[in-house]
Amino acid sequence: MSKLIPSGKTAIYPGTFDPVTYGHVDVAKRAAQLFDRVIICVAVNTLKTPLFSGKERVDLIEEAMKDITNIEVEQFEGLLVDYALKKKASAIVRGLRAVSDFEYEFQMALTNRKLCKDIDTVFLMPHEKYTYLNSTIVREIARFGGDVSEFVPPHVKDKLIHKFRDAKTKDGRK
Ligand code: COA
């Protein structure tokens, strides 16, 4: 029987992760079962203006993944395929939550293939209970004091609370 995904392989799981959610954790864990090594790479030069610095986002993911031995976390900038080649990765992992993700993901996967034909994109579906989740929603709830316990690990929730408390204190001083 031929193997769908060969062993001895490295995959990268890129994203903004601002902040990491249980949905991302779910996808990363699935990837870690399929690949020998998974590098979660935190994009620091996207068009987004993140709430958390690259280092903060890496630290939050590392804590969330601390029990999974074949996952590493790094920051990256530049073209994703260049980074993948540097890391000798054969696949890019992306989560597909709903049909609405498809068009954007399809475009990105084909663009990356055009840029480098040797790297394939592998789509993994997170558990259905996370399909509606994204980082913007989590930030929005936390900003207005809502409870995000169901969406992010406890240390991420604490960091969000501190971040918005600090921002309020700064605003108050203006
Ligand atoms: N659970 C919860 N949320 C999820 C999720 C999951 N399983 N999967 C995706 N999301 C959310 C993210 O939180 C994010 O939400 P937000 O928009 O509210 O922040 C959204 O879905 C999509 O973001 P993400 O998965 O982080 O991707 P991105 O679009 O921010 O980043 C890069 C995409 C970084 C991979 C891409 O821009 C890139 O490769 N950049 C490098 C430059 C490059 O090579 N460009 C050419 C590629 S075509």
PDB file of C-alpha atoms and ligand atoms in Angstrom:
ATOM      1  CA  MET A   1       0.000   0.000   0.000  1.00  0.00           C
ATOM      2  CA  SER A   2       1.455   3.375  -0.942  1.00  0.00           C
ATOM      3  CA  LYS A   3       1.729   5.929   1.784  1.00  0.00           C
ATOM      4  CA  LEU A   4      -0.190   9.142   1.302  1.00  0.00           C
ATOM      5  CA  ILE A   5       2.238  11.127   3.402  1.00  0.00           C
ATOM      6  CA  PRO A   6       5.785   9.799   3.522  1.00  0.00           C
ATOM      7  CA  SER A   7       7.586   9.448   6.826  1.00  0.00           C
ATOM      8  CA  GLY A   8      10.746  11.325   7.813  1.00  0.00           C
ATOM      9  CA  LYS A   9       9.238  14.586   6.667  1.00  0.00           C
ATOM     10  CA  THR A  10       9.167  18.132   7.924  1.00  0.00           C
ATOM     11  CA  ALA A  11       6.117  20.360   7.565  1.00  0.00           C
ATOM     12  CA  ILE A  12       5.732  24.024   8.326  1.00  0.00           C
ATOM     13  CA  TYR A  13       2.519  25.456   9.739  1.00  0.00           C
ATOM     14  CA  PRO A  14       2.502  29.194   9.017  1.00  0.00           C
ATOM     15  CA  GLY A  15       0.167  31.874  10.265  1.00  0.00           C
ATOM     16  CA  THR A  16      -0.124  35.117  12.135  1.00  0.00           C
ATOM     17  CA  PHE A  17      -1.275  33.466  15.392  1.00  0.00           C
ATOM     18  CA  ASP A  18      -2.338  36.738  17.026  1.00  0.00           C
ATOM     19  CA  PRO A  19      -2.939  34.987  19.374  1.00  0.00           C
ATOM     20  CA  VAL A  20      -2.847  31.208  19.068  1.00  0.00           C
ATOM     21  CA  THR A  21      -6.286  29.632  19.683  1.00  0.00           C
ATOM     22  CA  TYR A  22      -7.496  26.124  20.462  1.00  0.00           C
ATOM     23  CA  GLY A  23      -8.280  25.845  16.733  1.00  0.00           C
ATOM     24  CA  HIS A  24      -4.612  26.367  15.841  1.00  0.00           C
ATOM     25  CA  VAL A  25      -3.548  23.955  18.594  1.00  0.00           C
ATOM     26  CA  ASP A  26      -5.913  21.350  17.162  1.00  0.00           C
ATOM     27  CA  VAL A  27      -4.474  21.698  13.638  1.00  0.00           C
ATOM     28  CA  ALA A  28      -0.869  21.652  14.922  1.00  0.00           C
ATOM     29  CA  LYS A  29      -1.500  18.470  16.919  1.00  0.00           C
ATOM     30  CA  ARG A  30      -2.986  16.750  13.889  1.00  0.00           C
ATOM     31  CA  ALA A  31       0.038  17.799  11.810  1.00  0.00           C
ATOM     32  CA  ALA A  32       2.409  16.499  14.494  1.00  0.00           C
ATOM     33  CA  GLN A  33       0.831  13.068  14.140  1.00  0.00           C
ATOM     34  CA  LEU A  34       1.320  13.056  10.376  1.00  0.00           C
ATOM     35  CA  PHE A  35       4.824  14.522  10.097  1.00  0.00           C
ATOM     36  CA  ASP A  36       8.049  13.776  11.934  1.00  0.00           C
ATOM     37  CA  ARG A  37       8.765  17.428  12.546  1.00  0.00           C
ATOM     38  CA  VAL A  38       6.410  20.383  12.465  1.00  0.00           C
ATOM     39  CA  ILE A  39       7.678  23.929  12.567  1.00  0.00           C
ATOM     40  CA  ILE A  40       5.019  26.449  13.484  1.00  0.00           C
ATOM     41  CA  CYS A  41       6.181  29.639  11.845  1.00  0.00           C
ATOM     42  CA  VAL A  42       4.871  32.964  13.017  1.00  0.00           C
ATOM     43  CA  ALA A  43       4.672  35.538  10.237  1.00  0.00           C
ATOM     44  CA  VAL A  44       6.058  38.882  11.326  1.00  0.00           C
ATOM     45  CA  ASN A  45       5.750  40.806   8.081  1.00  0.00           C
ATOM     46  CA  THR A  46       2.154  40.309   6.999  1.00  0.00           C
ATOM     47  CA  LEU A  47      -0.197  43.138   6.098  1.00  0.00           C
ATOM     48  CA  LYS A  48      -1.867  42.666   9.483  1.00  0.00           C
ATOM     49  CA  THR A  49      -0.973  44.859  12.465  1.00  0.00           C
ATOM     50  CA  PRO A  50      -0.706  42.316  15.264  1.00  0.00           C
ATOM     51  CA  LEU A  51      -1.612  42.976  18.874  1.00  0.00           C
ATOM     52  CA  PHE A  52       1.258  40.787  20.085  1.00  0.00           C
ATOM     53  CA  SER A  53       4.901  41.067  19.021  1.00  0.00           C
ATOM     54  CA  GLY A  54       6.484  38.200  17.112  1.00  0.00           C
ATOM     55  CA  LYS A  55       8.326  37.084  20.257  1.00  0.00           C
ATOM     56  CA  GLU A  56       5.150  37.185  22.358  1.00  0.00           C
ATOM     57  CA  ARG A  57       3.289  35.102  19.786  1.00  0.00           C
ATOM     58  CA  VAL A  58       6.124  32.544  19.662  1.00  0.00           C
ATOM     59  CA  ASP A  59       6.214  32.308  23.477  1.00  0.00           C
ATOM     60  CA  LEU A  60       2.450  31.784  23.666  1.00  0.00           C
ATOM     61  CA  ILE A  61       2.562  28.995  21.065  1.00  0.00           C
ATOM     62  CA  GLU A  62       5.584  27.332  22.711  1.00  0.00           C
ATOM     63  CA  GLU A  63       3.730  27.169  26.007  1.00  0.00           C
ATOM     64  CA  ALA A  64       0.624  25.764  24.277  1.00  0.00           C
ATOM     65  CA  MET A  65       2.713  23.070  22.516  1.00  0.00           C
ATOM     66  CA  LYS A  66       5.141  22.267  25.304  1.00  0.00           C
ATOM     67  CA  ASP A  67       4.038  18.633  25.606  1.00  0.00           C
ATOM     68  CA  ILE A  68       4.458  17.845  21.926  1.00  0.00           C
ATOM     69  CA  THR A  69       8.052  16.928  21.261  1.00  0.00           C
ATOM     70  CA  ASN A  70       8.101  17.148  17.452  1.00  0.00           C
ATOM     71  CA  ILE A  71       6.782  20.715  17.256  1.00  0.00           C
ATOM     72  CA  GLU A  72       9.087  23.721  17.097  1.00  0.00           C
ATOM     73  CA  VAL A  73       8.105  27.373  16.929  1.00  0.00           C
ATOM     74  CA  GLU A  74       9.906  30.139  15.055  1.00  0.00           C
ATOM     75  CA  GLN A  75       9.328  33.569  13.556  1.00  0.00           C
ATOM     76  CA  PHE A  76       9.708  34.053   9.846  1.00  0.00           C
ATOM     77  CA  GLU A  77       9.694  36.888   7.363  1.00  0.00           C
ATOM     78  CA  GLY A  78       9.923  36.967   3.610  1.00  0.00           C
ATOM     79  CA  LEU A  79       8.465  34.442   1.233  1.00  0.00           C
ATOM     80  CA  LEU A  80       6.967  31.349   2.805  1.00  0.00           C
ATOM     81  CA  VAL A  81       8.402  28.977   0.195  1.00  0.00           C
ATOM     82  CA  ASP A  82      11.935  30.328   0.774  1.00  0.00           C
ATOM     83  CA  TYR A  83      11.534  29.666   4.449  1.00  0.00           C
ATOM     84  CA  ALA A  84      10.172  26.172   3.739  1.00  0.00           C
ATOM     85  CA  LEU A  85      13.151  25.367   1.510  1.00  0.00           C
ATOM     86  CA  LYS A  86      15.576  26.650   4.140  1.00  0.00           C
ATOM     87  CA  LYS A  87      13.961  24.322   6.668  1.00  0.00           C
ATOM     88  CA  LYS A  88      13.949  21.407   4.173  1.00  0.00           C
ATOM     89  CA  ALA A  89      10.181  21.139   4.590  1.00  0.00           C
ATOM     90  CA  SER A  90       8.195  19.197   2.033  1.00  0.00           C
ATOM     91  CA  ALA A  91       4.785  20.500   3.034  1.00  0.00           C
ATOM     92  CA  ILE A  92       2.925  23.567   4.202  1.00  0.00           C
ATOM     93  CA  VAL A  93       0.087  22.811   6.605  1.00  0.00           C
ATOM     94  CA  ARG A  94      -3.000  25.015   6.651  1.00  0.00           C
ATOM     95  CA  GLY A  95      -6.241  24.637   8.521  1.00  0.00           C
ATOM     96  CA  LEU A  96      -9.511  24.603   6.578  1.00  0.00           C
ATOM     97  CA  ARG A  97     -12.373  25.573   8.826  1.00  0.00           C
ATOM     98  CA  ALA A  98     -15.223  26.204   6.401  1.00  0.00           C
ATOM     99  CA  VAL A  99     -15.993  26.664   2.724  1.00  0.00           C
ATOM    100  CA  SER A 100     -15.330  30.377   3.195  1.00  0.00           C
ATOM    101  CA  ASP A 101     -11.636  29.599   3.794  1.00  0.00           C
ATOM    102  CA  PHE A 102     -11.337  27.700   0.552  1.00  0.00           C
ATOM    103  CA  GLU A 103     -10.926  30.422  -2.047  1.00  0.00           C
ATOM    104  CA  TYR A 104      -8.167  32.243  -0.203  1.00  0.00           C
ATOM    105  CA  GLU A 105      -6.396  29.021   0.720  1.00  0.00           C
ATOM    106  CA  PHE A 106      -6.683  27.677  -2.832  1.00  0.00           C
ATOM    107  CA  GLN A 107      -5.132  30.863  -4.218  1.00  0.00           C
ATOM    108  CA  MET A 108      -2.326  30.786  -1.672  1.00  0.00           C
ATOM    109  CA  ALA A 109      -1.594  27.090  -2.221  1.00  0.00           C
ATOM    110  CA  LEU A 110      -1.438  27.477  -5.996  1.00  0.00           C
ATOM    111  CA  THR A 111       0.703  30.600  -5.745  1.00  0.00           C
ATOM    112  CA  ASN A 112       3.115  28.796  -3.464  1.00  0.00           C
ATOM    113  CA  ARG A 113       3.195  25.859  -5.876  1.00  0.00           C
ATOM    114  CA  LYS A 114       3.968  28.242  -8.722  1.00  0.00           C
ATOM    115  CA  LEU A 115       6.819  29.698  -6.685  1.00  0.00           C
ATOM    116  CA  CYS A 116       8.132  26.259  -5.724  1.00  0.00           C
ATOM    117  CA  LYS A 117       6.767  23.095  -7.278  1.00  0.00           C
ATOM    118  CA  ASP A 118       8.423  20.805  -4.716  1.00  0.00           C
ATOM    119  CA  ILE A 119       6.397  22.016  -1.753  1.00  0.00           C
ATOM    120  CA  ASP A 120       2.808  20.895  -1.379  1.00  0.00           C
ATOM    121  CA  THR A 121       0.101  22.372   0.804  1.00  0.00           C
ATOM    122  CA  VAL A 122      -1.731  19.963   3.085  1.00  0.00           C
ATOM    123  CA  PHE A 123      -5.112  21.038   4.467  1.00  0.00           C
ATOM    124  CA  LEU A 124      -6.253  19.753   7.822  1.00  0.00           C
ATOM    125  CA  MET A 125      -9.671  20.255   9.327  1.00  0.00           C
ATOM    126  CA  PRO A 126      -9.786  21.289  12.952  1.00  0.00           C
ATOM    127  CA  HIS A 127     -12.478  19.798  15.192  1.00  0.00           C
ATOM    128  CA  GLU A 128     -15.864  21.186  14.150  1.00  0.00           C
ATOM    129  CA  LYS A 129     -16.262  22.970  17.474  1.00  0.00           C
ATOM    130  CA  TYR A 130     -13.518  25.386  16.333  1.00  0.00           C
ATOM    131  CA  THR A 131     -14.770  26.082  12.816  1.00  0.00           C
ATOM    132  CA  TYR A 132     -16.130  29.560  13.572  1.00  0.00           C
ATOM    133  CA  LEU A 133     -13.088  30.677  15.509  1.00  0.00           C
ATOM    134  CA  ASN A 134     -10.443  33.170  14.479  1.00  0.00           C
ATOM    135  CA  SER A 135      -7.961  35.371  16.294  1.00  0.00           C
ATOM    136  CA  THR A 136      -9.811  38.616  15.518  1.00  0.00           C
ATOM    137  CA  ILE A 137     -12.943  37.341  17.299  1.00  0.00           C
ATOM    138  CA  VAL A 138     -10.870  36.289  20.307  1.00  0.00           C
ATOM    139  CA  ARG A 139      -9.140  39.694  20.512  1.00  0.00           C
ATOM    140  CA  GLU A 140     -12.469  41.481  20.160  1.00  0.00           C
ATOM    141  CA  ILE A 141     -14.098  39.508  22.989  1.00  0.00           C
ATOM    142  CA  ALA A 142     -11.072  39.996  25.254  1.00  0.00           C
ATOM    143  CA  ARG A 143     -10.859  43.731  24.461  1.00  0.00           C
ATOM    144  CA  PHE A 144     -14.362  44.239  25.859  1.00  0.00           C
ATOM    145  CA  GLY A 145     -13.818  42.039  28.894  1.00  0.00           C
ATOM    146  CA  GLY A 146     -15.581  38.912  27.621  1.00  0.00           C
ATOM    147  CA  ASP A 147     -14.556  35.424  28.644  1.00  0.00           C
ATOM    148  CA  VAL A 148     -12.312  33.688  26.118  1.00  0.00           C
ATOM    149  CA  SER A 149     -11.656  30.539  28.188  1.00  0.00           C
ATOM    150  CA  GLU A 150     -13.371  28.326  25.642  1.00  0.00           C
ATOM    151  CA  PHE A 151     -11.280  29.626  22.767  1.00  0.00           C
ATOM    152  CA  VAL A 152      -7.693  29.916  24.010  1.00  0.00           C
ATOM    153  CA  PRO A 153      -5.440  28.166  26.546  1.00  0.00           C
ATOM    154  CA  PRO A 154      -5.355  29.753  30.040  1.00  0.00           C
ATOM    155  CA  HIS A 155      -1.928  31.399  29.604  1.00  0.00           C
ATOM    156  CA  VAL A 156      -3.150  33.083  26.387  1.00  0.00           C
ATOM    157  CA  LYS A 157      -6.257  34.330  28.177  1.00  0.00           C
ATOM    158  CA  ASP A 158      -4.061  35.819  30.951  1.00  0.00           C
ATOM    159  CA  LYS A 159      -1.818  37.515  28.412  1.00  0.00           C
ATOM    160  CA  LEU A 160      -4.836  39.011  26.624  1.00  0.00           C
ATOM    161  CA  ILE A 161      -6.228  40.352  29.899  1.00  0.00           C
ATOM    162  CA  HIS A 162      -2.862  41.948  30.748  1.00  0.00           C
ATOM    163  CA  LYS A 163      -2.417  43.380  27.272  1.00  0.00           C
ATOM    164  CA  PHE A 164      -5.774  45.145  27.297  1.00  0.00           C
ATOM    165  CA  ARG A 165      -5.378  46.233  30.919  1.00  0.00           C
ATOM    166  CA  ASP A 166      -1.988  47.811  30.053  1.00  0.00           C
ATOM    167  CA  ALA A 167      -3.511  49.498  26.995  1.00  0.00           C
ATOM    168  CA  LYS A 168      -6.329  50.955  29.128  1.00  0.00           C
ATOM    169  CA  THR A 169      -3.848  52.223  31.729  1.00  0.00           C
ATOM    170  CA  LYS A 170      -1.816  53.909  28.988  1.00  0.00           C
ATOM    171  CA  ASP A 171      -4.975  55.480  27.501  1.00  0.00           C
ATOM    172  CA  GLY A 172      -5.978  56.733  30.938  1.00  0.00           C
ATOM    173  CA  ARG A 173      -2.620  58.498  31.298  1.00  0.00           C
ATOM    174  CA  LYS A 174      -3.017  60.440  28.006  1.00  0.00           C
TER     175      LYS A 174
HETATM  176  N1  COA B   1      -8.416  28.012  14.323  1.00  0.00           N
HETATM  177  C1  COA B   1      -8.694  29.274  14.601  1.00  0.00           C
HETATM  178  N2  COA B   1      -8.410  30.282  13.763  1.00  0.00           N
HETATM  179  C2  COA B   1      -7.805  29.973  12.628  1.00  0.00           C
HETATM  180  C3  COA B   1      -7.486  28.665  12.267  1.00  0.00           C
HETATM  181  C4  COA B   1      -7.830  27.651  13.185  1.00  0.00           C
HETATM  182  N3  COA B   1      -7.571  26.394  12.933  1.00  0.00           N
HETATM  183  N4  COA B   1      -6.898  28.694  11.067  1.00  0.00           N
HETATM  184  C5  COA B   1      -6.864  29.952  10.678  1.00  0.00           C
HETATM  185  N5  COA B   1      -7.410  30.729  11.610  1.00  0.00           N
HETATM  186  C6  COA B   1      -7.650  32.163  11.547  1.00  0.00           C
HETATM  187  C7  COA B   1      -6.499  32.955  12.024  1.00  0.00           C
HETATM  188  O1  COA B   1      -6.592  33.198  13.401  1.00  0.00           O
HETATM  189  C8  COA B   1      -6.664  34.208  11.221  1.00  0.00           C
HETATM  190  O2  COA B   1      -7.637  35.020  11.843  1.00  0.00           O
HETATM  191  P1  COA B   1      -7.545  36.587  11.801  1.00  0.00           P
HETATM  192  O3  COA B   1      -7.650  36.977  10.356  1.00  0.00           O
HETATM  193  O4  COA B   1      -8.691  36.997  12.622  1.00  0.00           O
HETATM  194  O5  COA B   1      -6.218  36.985  12.372  1.00  0.00           O
HETATM  195  C9  COA B   1      -7.235  33.729   9.916  1.00  0.00           C
HETATM  196  O6  COA B   1      -7.819  32.516  10.190  1.00  0.00           O
HETATM  197  C10 COA B   1      -6.249  33.470   8.829  1.00  0.00           C
HETATM  198  O7  COA B   1      -5.026  33.735   9.291  1.00  0.00           O
HETATM  199  P2  COA B   1      -3.730  32.828   9.319  1.00  0.00           P
HETATM  200  O8  COA B   1      -4.025  31.385   9.262  1.00  0.00           O
HETATM  201  O9  COA B   1      -2.906  33.286  10.449  1.00  0.00           O
HETATM  202  O10 COA B   1      -3.147  33.181   7.995  1.00  0.00           O
HETATM  203  P3  COA B   1      -2.806  34.581   7.542  1.00  0.00           P
HETATM  204  O11 COA B   1      -3.690  34.782   6.391  1.00  0.00           O
HETATM  205  O12 COA B   1      -2.809  35.601   8.599  1.00  0.00           O
HETATM  206  O13 COA B   1      -1.292  34.344   7.174  1.00  0.00           O
HETATM  207  C11 COA B   1       0.507  33.602   5.802  1.00  0.00           C
HETATM  208  C12 COA B   1      -0.988  33.770   6.005  1.00  0.00           C
HETATM  209  C13 COA B   1       1.354  34.209   6.863  1.00  0.00           C
HETATM  210  C14 COA B   1       0.754  32.129   5.783  1.00  0.00           C
HETATM  211  C15 COA B   1       0.777  34.238   4.436  1.00  0.00           C
HETATM  212  O14 COA B   1       0.432  35.596   4.475  1.00  0.00           O
HETATM  213  C16 COA B   1       2.207  34.102   4.012  1.00  0.00           C
HETATM  214  O15 COA B   1       2.631  33.058   3.624  1.00  0.00           O
HETATM  215  N6  COA B   1       2.981  35.215   4.090  1.00  0.00           N
HETATM  216  C17 COA B   1       4.376  35.223   3.703  1.00  0.00           C
HETATM  217  C18 COA B   1       4.585  35.916   2.367  1.00  0.00           C
HETATM  218  C19 COA B   1       4.337  34.976   1.238  1.00  0.00           C
HETATM  219  O16 COA B   1       5.029  34.013   1.027  1.00  0.00           O
HETATM  220  N7  COA B   1       3.309  35.301   0.454  1.00  0.00           N
HETATM  221  C20 COA B   1       2.927  34.486  -0.657  1.00  0.00           C
HETATM  222  C21 COA B   1       1.971  33.412  -0.205  1.00  0.00           C
HETATM  223  S1  COA B   1       0.632  33.333  -1.306  1.00  0.00           S
END
